[in-house]
mmCIF file of C-alpha atoms and ligand atoms in Angstrom:
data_model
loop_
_atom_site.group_PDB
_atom_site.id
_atom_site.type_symbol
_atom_site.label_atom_id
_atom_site.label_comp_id
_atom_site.label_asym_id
_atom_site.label_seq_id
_atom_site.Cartn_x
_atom_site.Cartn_y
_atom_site.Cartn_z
ATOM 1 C CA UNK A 1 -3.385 -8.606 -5.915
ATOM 2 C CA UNK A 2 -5.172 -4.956 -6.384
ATOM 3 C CA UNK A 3 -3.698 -3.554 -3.405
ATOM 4 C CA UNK A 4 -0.738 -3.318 -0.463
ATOM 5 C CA UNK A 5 -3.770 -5.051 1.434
ATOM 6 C CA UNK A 6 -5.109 -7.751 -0.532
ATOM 7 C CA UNK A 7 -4.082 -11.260 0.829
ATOM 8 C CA UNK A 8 -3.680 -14.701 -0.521
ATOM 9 C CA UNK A 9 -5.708 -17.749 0.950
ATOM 10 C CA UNK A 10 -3.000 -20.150 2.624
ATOM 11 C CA UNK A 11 -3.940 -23.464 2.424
ATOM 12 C CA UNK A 12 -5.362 -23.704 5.770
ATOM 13 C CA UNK A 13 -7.847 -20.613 5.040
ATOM 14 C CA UNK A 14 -5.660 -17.985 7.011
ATOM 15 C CA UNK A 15 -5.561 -14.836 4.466
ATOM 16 C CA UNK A 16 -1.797 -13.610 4.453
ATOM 17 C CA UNK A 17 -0.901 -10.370 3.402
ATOM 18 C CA UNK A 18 0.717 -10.349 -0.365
ATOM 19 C CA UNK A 19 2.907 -7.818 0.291
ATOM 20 C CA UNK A 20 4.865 -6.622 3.603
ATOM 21 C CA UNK A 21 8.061 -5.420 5.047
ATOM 22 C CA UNK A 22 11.213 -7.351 5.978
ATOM 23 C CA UNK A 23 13.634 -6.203 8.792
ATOM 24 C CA UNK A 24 16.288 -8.141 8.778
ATOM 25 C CA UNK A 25 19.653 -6.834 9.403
ATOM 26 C CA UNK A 26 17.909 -3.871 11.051
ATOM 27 C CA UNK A 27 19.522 -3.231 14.421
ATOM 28 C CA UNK A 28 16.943 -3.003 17.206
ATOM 29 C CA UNK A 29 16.556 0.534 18.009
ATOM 30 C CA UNK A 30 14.344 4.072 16.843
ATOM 31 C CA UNK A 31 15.022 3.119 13.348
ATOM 32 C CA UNK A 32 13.818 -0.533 13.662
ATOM 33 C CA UNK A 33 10.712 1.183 15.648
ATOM 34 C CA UNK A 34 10.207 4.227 13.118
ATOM 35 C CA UNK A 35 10.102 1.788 10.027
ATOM 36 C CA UNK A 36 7.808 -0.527 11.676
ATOM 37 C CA UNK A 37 5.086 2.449 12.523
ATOM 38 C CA UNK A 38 5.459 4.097 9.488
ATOM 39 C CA UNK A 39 5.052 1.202 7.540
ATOM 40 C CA UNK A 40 1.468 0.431 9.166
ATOM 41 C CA UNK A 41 0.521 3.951 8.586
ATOM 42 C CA UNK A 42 1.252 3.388 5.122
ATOM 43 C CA UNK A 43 -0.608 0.526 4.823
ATOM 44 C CA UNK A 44 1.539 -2.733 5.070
ATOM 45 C CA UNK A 45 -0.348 -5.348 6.775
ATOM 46 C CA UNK A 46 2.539 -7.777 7.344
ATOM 47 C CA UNK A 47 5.951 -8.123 8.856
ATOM 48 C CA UNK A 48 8.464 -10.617 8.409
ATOM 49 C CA UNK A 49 10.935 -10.829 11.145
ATOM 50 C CA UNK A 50 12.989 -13.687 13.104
ATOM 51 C CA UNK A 51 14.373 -14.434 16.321
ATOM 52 C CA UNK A 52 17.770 -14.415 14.824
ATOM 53 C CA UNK A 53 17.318 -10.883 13.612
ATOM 54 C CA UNK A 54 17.598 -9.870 17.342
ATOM 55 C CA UNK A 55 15.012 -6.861 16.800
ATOM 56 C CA UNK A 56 11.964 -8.759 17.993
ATOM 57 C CA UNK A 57 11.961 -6.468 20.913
ATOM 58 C CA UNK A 58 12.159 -3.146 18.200
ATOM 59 C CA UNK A 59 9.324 -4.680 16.128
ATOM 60 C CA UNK A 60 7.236 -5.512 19.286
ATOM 61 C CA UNK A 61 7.417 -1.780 20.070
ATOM 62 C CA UNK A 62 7.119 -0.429 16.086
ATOM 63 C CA UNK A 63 3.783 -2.240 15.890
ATOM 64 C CA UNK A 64 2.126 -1.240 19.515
ATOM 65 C CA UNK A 65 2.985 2.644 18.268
ATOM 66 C CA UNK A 66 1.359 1.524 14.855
ATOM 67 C CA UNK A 67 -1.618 -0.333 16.324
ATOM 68 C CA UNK A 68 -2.367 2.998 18.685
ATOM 69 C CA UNK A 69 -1.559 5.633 16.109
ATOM 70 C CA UNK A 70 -3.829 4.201 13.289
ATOM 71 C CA UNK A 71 -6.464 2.807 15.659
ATOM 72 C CA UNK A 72 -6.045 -0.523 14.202
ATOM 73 C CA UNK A 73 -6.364 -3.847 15.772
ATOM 74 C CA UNK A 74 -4.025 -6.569 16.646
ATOM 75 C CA UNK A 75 -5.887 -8.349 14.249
ATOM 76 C CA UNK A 76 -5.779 -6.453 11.402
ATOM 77 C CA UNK A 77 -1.591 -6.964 11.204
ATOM 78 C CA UNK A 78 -0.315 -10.506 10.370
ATOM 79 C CA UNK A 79 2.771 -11.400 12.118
ATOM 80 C CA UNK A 80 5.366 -13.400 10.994
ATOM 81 C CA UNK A 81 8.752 -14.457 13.372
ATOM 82 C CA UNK A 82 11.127 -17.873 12.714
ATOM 83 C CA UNK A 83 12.682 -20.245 14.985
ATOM 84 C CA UNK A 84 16.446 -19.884 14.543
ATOM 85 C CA UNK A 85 18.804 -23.409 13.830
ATOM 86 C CA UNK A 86 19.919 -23.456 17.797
ATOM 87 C CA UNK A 87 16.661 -23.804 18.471
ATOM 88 C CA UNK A 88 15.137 -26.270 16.653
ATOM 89 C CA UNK A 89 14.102 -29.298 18.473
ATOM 90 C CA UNK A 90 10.887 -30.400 20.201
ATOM 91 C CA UNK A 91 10.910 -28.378 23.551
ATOM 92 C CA UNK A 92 13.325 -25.764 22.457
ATOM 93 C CA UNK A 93 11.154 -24.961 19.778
ATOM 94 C CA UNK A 94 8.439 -24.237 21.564
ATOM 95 C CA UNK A 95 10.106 -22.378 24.331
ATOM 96 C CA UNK A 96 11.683 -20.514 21.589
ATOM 97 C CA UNK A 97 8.329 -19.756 20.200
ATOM 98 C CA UNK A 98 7.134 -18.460 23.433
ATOM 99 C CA UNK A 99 10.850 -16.147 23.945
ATOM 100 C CA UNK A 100 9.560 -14.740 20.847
ATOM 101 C CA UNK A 101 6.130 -13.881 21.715
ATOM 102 C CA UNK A 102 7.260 -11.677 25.119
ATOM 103 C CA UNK A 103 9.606 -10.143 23.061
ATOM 104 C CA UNK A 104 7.540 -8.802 20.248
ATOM 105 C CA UNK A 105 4.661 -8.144 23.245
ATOM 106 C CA UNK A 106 2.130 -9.994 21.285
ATOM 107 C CA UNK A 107 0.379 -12.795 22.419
ATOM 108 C CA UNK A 108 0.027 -14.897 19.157
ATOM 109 C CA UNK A 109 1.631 -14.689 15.777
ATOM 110 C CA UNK A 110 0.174 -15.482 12.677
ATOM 111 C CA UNK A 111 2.853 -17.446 10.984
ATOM 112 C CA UNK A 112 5.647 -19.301 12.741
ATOM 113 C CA UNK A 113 8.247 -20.700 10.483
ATOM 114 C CA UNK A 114 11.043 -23.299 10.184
ATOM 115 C CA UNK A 115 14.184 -20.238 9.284
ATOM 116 C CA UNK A 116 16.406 -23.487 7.950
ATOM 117 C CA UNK A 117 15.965 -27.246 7.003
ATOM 118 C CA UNK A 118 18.939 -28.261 9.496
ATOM 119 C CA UNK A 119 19.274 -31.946 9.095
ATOM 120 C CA UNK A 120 18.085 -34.049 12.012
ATOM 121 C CA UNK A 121 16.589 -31.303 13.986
ATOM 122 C CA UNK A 122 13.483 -29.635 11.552
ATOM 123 C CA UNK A 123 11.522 -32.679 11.992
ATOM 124 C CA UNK A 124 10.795 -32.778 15.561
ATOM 125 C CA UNK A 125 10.765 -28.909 15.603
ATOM 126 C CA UNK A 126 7.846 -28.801 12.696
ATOM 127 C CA UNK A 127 6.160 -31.501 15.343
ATOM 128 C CA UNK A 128 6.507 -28.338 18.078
ATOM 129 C CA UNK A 129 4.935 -26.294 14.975
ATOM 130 C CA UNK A 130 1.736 -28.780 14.796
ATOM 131 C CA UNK A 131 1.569 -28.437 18.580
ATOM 132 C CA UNK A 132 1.430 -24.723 18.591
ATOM 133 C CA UNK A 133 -0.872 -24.415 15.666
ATOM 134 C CA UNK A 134 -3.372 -27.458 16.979
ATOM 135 C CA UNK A 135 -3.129 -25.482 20.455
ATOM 136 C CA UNK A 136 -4.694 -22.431 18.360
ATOM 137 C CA UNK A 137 -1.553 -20.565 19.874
ATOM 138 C CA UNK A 138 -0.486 -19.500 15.992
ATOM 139 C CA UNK A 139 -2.925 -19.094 12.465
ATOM 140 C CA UNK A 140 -0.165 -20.876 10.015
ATOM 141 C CA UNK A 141 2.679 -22.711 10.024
ATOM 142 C CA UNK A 142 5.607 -22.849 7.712
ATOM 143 C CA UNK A 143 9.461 -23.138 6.837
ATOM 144 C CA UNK A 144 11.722 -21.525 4.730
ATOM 145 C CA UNK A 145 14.974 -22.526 3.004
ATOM 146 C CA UNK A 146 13.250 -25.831 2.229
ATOM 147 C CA UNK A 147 14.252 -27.560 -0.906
ATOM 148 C CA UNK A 148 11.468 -29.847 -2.617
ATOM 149 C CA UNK A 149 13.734 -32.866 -1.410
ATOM 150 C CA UNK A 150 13.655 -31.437 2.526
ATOM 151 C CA UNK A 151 9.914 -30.997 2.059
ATOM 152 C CA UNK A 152 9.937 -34.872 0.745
ATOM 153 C CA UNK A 153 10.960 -36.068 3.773
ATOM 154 C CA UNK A 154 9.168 -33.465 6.462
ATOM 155 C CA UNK A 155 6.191 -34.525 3.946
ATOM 156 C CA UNK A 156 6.383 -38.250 5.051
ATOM 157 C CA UNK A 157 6.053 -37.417 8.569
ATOM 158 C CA UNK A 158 4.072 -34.348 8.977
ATOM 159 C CA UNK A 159 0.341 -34.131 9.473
ATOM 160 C CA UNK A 160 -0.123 -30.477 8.338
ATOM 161 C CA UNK A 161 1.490 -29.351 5.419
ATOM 162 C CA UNK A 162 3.206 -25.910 5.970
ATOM 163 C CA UNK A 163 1.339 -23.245 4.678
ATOM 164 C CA UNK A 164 3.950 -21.486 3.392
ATOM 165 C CA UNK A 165 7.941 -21.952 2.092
ATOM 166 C CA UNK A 166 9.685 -18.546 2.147
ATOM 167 C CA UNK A 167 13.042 -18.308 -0.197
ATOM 168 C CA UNK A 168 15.586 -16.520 -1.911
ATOM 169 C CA UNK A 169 13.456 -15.320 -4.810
ATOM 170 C CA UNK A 170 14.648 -12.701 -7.797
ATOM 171 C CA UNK A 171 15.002 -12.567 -11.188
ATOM 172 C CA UNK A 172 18.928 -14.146 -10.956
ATOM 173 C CA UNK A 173 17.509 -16.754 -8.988
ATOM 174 C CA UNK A 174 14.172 -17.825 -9.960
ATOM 175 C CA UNK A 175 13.378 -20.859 -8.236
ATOM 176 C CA UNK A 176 11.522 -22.898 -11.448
ATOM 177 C CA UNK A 177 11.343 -26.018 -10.044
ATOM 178 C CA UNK A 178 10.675 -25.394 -6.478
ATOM 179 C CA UNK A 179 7.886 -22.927 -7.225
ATOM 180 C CA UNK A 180 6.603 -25.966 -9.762
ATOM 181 C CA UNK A 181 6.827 -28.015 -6.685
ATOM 182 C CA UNK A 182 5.179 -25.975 -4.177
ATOM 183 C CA UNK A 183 2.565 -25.104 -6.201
ATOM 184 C CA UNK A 184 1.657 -29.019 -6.765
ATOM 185 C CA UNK A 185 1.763 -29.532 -3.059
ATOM 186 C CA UNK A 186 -0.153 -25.859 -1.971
ATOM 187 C CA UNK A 187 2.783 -24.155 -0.381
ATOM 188 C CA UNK A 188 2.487 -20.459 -0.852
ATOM 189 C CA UNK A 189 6.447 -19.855 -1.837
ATOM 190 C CA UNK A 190 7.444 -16.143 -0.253
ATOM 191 C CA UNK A 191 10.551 -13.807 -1.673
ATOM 192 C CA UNK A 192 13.190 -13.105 0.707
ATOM 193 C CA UNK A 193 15.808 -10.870 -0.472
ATOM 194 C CA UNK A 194 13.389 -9.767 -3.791
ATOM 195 C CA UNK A 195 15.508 -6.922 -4.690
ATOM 196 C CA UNK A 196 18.821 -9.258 -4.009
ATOM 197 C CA UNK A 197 19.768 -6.494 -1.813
ATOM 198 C CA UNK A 198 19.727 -4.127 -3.836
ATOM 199 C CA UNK A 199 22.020 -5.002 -6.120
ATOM 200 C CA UNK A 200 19.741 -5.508 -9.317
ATOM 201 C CA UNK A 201 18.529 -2.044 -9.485
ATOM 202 C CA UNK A 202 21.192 -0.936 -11.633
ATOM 203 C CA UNK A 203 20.743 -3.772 -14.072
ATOM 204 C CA UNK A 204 19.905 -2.199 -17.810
ATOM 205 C CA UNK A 205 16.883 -3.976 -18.466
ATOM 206 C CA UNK A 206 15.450 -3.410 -15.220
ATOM 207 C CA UNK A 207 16.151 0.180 -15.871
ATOM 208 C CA UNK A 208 14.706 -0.013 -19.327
ATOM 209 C CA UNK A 209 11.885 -0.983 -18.060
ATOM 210 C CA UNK A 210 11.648 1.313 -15.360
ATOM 211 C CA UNK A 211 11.680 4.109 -17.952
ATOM 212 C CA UNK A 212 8.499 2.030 -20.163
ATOM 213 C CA UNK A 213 6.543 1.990 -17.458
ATOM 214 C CA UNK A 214 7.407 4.838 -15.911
ATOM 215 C CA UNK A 215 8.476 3.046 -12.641
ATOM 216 C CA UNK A 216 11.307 2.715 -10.540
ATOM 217 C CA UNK A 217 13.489 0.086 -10.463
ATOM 218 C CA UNK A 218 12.802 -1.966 -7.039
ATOM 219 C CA UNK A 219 8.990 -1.020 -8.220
ATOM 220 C CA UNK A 220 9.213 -3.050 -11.604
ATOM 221 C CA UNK A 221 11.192 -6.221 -9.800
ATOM 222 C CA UNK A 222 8.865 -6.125 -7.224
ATOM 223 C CA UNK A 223 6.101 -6.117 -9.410
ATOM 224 C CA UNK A 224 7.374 -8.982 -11.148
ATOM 225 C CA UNK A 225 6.804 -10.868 -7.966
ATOM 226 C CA UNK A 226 3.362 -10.045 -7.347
ATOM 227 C CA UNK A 227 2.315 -11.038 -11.133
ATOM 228 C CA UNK A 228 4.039 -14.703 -10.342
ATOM 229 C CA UNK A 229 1.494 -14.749 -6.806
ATOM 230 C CA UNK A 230 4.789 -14.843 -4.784
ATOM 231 C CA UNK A 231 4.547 -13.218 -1.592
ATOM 232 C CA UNK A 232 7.124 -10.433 -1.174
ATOM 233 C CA UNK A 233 8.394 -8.786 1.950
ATOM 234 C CA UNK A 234 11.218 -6.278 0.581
ATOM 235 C CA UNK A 235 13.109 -4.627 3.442
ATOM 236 C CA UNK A 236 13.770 -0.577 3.733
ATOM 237 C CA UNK A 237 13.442 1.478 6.928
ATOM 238 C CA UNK A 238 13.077 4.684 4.412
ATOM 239 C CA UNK A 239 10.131 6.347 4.807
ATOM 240 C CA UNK A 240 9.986 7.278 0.963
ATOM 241 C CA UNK A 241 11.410 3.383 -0.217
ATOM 242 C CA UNK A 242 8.652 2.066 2.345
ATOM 243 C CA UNK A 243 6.113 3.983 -0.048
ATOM 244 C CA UNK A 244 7.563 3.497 -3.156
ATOM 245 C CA UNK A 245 7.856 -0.370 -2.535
ATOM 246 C CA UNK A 246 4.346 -0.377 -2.103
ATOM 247 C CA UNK A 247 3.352 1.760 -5.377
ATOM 248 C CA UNK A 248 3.168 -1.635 -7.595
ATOM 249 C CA UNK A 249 -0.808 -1.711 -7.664
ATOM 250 C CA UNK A 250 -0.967 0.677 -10.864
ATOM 251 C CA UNK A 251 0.215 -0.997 -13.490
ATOM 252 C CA UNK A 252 0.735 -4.134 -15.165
ATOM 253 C CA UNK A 253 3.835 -5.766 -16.764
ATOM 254 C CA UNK A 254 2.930 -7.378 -20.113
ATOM 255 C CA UNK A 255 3.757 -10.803 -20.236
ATOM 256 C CA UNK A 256 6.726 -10.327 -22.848
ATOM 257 C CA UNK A 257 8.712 -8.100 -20.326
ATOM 258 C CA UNK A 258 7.235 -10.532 -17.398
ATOM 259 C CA UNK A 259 9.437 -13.432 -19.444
ATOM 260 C CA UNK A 260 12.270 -11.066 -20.253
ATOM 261 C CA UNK A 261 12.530 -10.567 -16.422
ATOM 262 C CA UNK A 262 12.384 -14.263 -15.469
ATOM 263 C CA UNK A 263 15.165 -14.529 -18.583
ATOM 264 C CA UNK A 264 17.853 -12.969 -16.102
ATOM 265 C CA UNK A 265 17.727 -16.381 -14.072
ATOM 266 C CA UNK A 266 21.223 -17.541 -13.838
ATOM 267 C CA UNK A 267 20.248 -19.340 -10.438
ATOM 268 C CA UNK A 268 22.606 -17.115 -8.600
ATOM 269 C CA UNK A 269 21.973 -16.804 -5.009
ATOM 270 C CA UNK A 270 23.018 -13.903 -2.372
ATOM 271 C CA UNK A 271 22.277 -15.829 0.547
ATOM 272 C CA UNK A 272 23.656 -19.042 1.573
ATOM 273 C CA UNK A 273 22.757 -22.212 -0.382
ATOM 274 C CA UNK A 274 20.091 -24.426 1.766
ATOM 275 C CA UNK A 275 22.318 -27.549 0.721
ATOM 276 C CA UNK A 276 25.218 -26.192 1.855
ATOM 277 C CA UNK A 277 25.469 -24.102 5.204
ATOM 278 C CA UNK A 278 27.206 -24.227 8.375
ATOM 279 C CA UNK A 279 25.224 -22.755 10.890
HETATM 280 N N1 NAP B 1 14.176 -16.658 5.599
HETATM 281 C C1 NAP B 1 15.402 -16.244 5.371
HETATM 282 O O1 NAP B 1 16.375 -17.003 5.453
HETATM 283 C C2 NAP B 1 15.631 -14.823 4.995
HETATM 284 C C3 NAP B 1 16.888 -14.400 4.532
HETATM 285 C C4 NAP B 1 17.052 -13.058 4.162
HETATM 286 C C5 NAP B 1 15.974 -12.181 4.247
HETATM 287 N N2 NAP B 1 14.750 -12.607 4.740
HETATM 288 C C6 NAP B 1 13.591 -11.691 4.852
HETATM 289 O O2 NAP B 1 13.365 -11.039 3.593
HETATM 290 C C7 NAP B 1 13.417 -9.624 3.780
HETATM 291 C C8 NAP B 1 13.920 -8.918 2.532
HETATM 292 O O3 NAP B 1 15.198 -9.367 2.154
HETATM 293 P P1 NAP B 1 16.550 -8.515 2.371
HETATM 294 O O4 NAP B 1 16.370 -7.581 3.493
HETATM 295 O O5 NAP B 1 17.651 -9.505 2.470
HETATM 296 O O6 NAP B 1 16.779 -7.773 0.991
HETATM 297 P P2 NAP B 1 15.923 -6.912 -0.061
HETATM 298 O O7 NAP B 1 14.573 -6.599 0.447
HETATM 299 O O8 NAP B 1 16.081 -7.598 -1.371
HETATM 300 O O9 NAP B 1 16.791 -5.586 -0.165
HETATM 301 C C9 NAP B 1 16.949 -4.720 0.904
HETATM 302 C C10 NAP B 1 17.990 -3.676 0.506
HETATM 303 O O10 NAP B 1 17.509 -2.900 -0.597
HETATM 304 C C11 NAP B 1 17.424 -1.534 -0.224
HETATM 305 N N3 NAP B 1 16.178 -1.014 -0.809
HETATM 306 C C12 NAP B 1 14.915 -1.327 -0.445
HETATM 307 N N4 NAP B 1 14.016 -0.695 -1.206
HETATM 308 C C13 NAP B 1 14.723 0.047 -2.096
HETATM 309 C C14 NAP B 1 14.359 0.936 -3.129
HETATM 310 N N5 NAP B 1 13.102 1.162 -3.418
HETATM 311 N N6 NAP B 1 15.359 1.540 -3.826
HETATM 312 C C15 NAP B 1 16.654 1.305 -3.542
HETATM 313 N N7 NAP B 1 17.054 0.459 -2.578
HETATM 314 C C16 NAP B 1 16.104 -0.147 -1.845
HETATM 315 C C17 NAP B 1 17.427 -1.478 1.287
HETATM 316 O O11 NAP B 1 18.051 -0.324 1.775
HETATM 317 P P3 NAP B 1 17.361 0.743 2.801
HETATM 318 O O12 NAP B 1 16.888 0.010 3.988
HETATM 319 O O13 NAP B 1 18.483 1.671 3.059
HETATM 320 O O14 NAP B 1 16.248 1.382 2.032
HETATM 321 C C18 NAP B 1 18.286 -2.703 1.619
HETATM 322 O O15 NAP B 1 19.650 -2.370 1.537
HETATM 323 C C19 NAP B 1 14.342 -9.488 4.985
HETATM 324 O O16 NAP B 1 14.323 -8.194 5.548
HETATM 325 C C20 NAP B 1 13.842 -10.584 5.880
HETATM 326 O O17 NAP B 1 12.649 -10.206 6.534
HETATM 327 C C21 NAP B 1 14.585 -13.902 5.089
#
């Protein structure tokens, strides 16, 4: 990646953005809409939000402002929403996918995705995924929170492979075997929570590092991820965290303090585990 633009080739051709902005647990409102404008006058390309998130609305608005203040086109923004756990299913998936589109005023996204592998609903909604994708109504399809044994089984049934498998992704919980795995079947894997919240920044050898290169802290983890071709979508709705998030394109982490980085693994997560959750 050589810049907050460049995109990576899904494996159905659609270029995706490698780097964008999350918004989850942003409450819909001027904030929500401020980060979402400013962040396409910046320069992010992509957004990552989800019916769950309850800001579609926010984000709808954030990215018409955008759109007319930087003379863009729809086009030029790639969209991404998820269908939330109540909804999965064959028809409720794709009314939910349609909820979704009204709310965020567009009338297509660009990547619809599975938001968990809930066990004996994801397979008939990722058959209302191959509906809306073969009906040209969305560019790629996907999940998230998939383990390689989930994917197994959606595998045996599916006749598109989702483009894309977005997880919990940071240094204490790099993923080695599911990346291995994804990259063997062509699922782009995409970072949530990349900075685990926030609460690596203070870590010494991230801030060792930070001082090497002359970086900041979220700016060297986040860096990390675009060296290992993972998509990353960190979340801020500060104007100067927006910017500095996106000031990774200048330098390059050797491979020793790559490895040192991916040395912190202790496969800890922040988020719930995908093989154990309740809702
Ligand atoms: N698929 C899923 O199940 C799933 C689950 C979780 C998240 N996600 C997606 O992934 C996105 C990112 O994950 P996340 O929001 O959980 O966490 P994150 O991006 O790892 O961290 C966000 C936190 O870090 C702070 N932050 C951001 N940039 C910073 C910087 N440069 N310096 C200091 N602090 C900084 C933010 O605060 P401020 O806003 O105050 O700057 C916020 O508190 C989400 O927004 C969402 O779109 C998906």
């Amino acid at each position: 990646m050589k810049n907050l633009q460049s995109t990576k080739t899904l494996n159905n051709g659609v270029n995706m953005p490698g780097f964008g902005l999350g918004v989850f647990q942003v409450e819909d409102g001027e904030e929500l809409i401020e980060a979402v404008k400013t962040a396409i006058h910046i320069g992010y390309r992509s957004i990552d939000t989800a019916s769950i998130y309850g800001n579609e609305e926010g984000v709808g608005r954030g990215i018409q402002l955008g759109l007319k203040e930087t003379g863009l086109r729809r086009e030029d923004l790639f969209i991404t929403s998820k269908v939330w756990n109540a909804d999965l299913g064959y028809e409720s998936t794709l009314k939910a996918y349609e909820d979704s589109l009204k709310k965020l005023q567009l009338d297509y996204l660009d990547l619809y995705l599975i938001h968990w592998p809930v066990e004996g609903t994801y397979k008939e909604a990722w058959r209302a995924l191959e509906t809306l994708y073969r009906e040209g109504k969305v560019k790629a399809i996907g999940v998230s929170n998939f383990q390689p044994h989930h994917l197994d089984e959606l595998l045996k049934h599916a006749h598109i492979t989702p483009a894309i498998n977005q997880v919990e992704f940071h240094p204490k919980l790099t993923q080695n075997t599911l990346h291995t795995y994804l990259k063997t079947h062509g699922i782009q894997m995409e970072a949530w929570s990349p900075l685990m919240q926030g609460e690596l920044l203070q870590h010494p050898l991230i801030e060792e590092l930070a001082k090497t290169y002359s970086k900041t802290p979220a700016q060297i983890i986040l860096r990390w991820d675009v060296q290992q071709d993972v998509i990353t979508i960190p979340k801020s709705t500060k104007p100067h965290r927006l910017k500095e998030n996106a000031d990774i394109f200048d330098f390059v982490l050797s491979d020793v303090d790559m490895e040192r980085i991916s040395d912190l693994n202790e496969n800890k997560r922040i988020g719930p585990d995908p093989d154990n959750f309740d809702f």
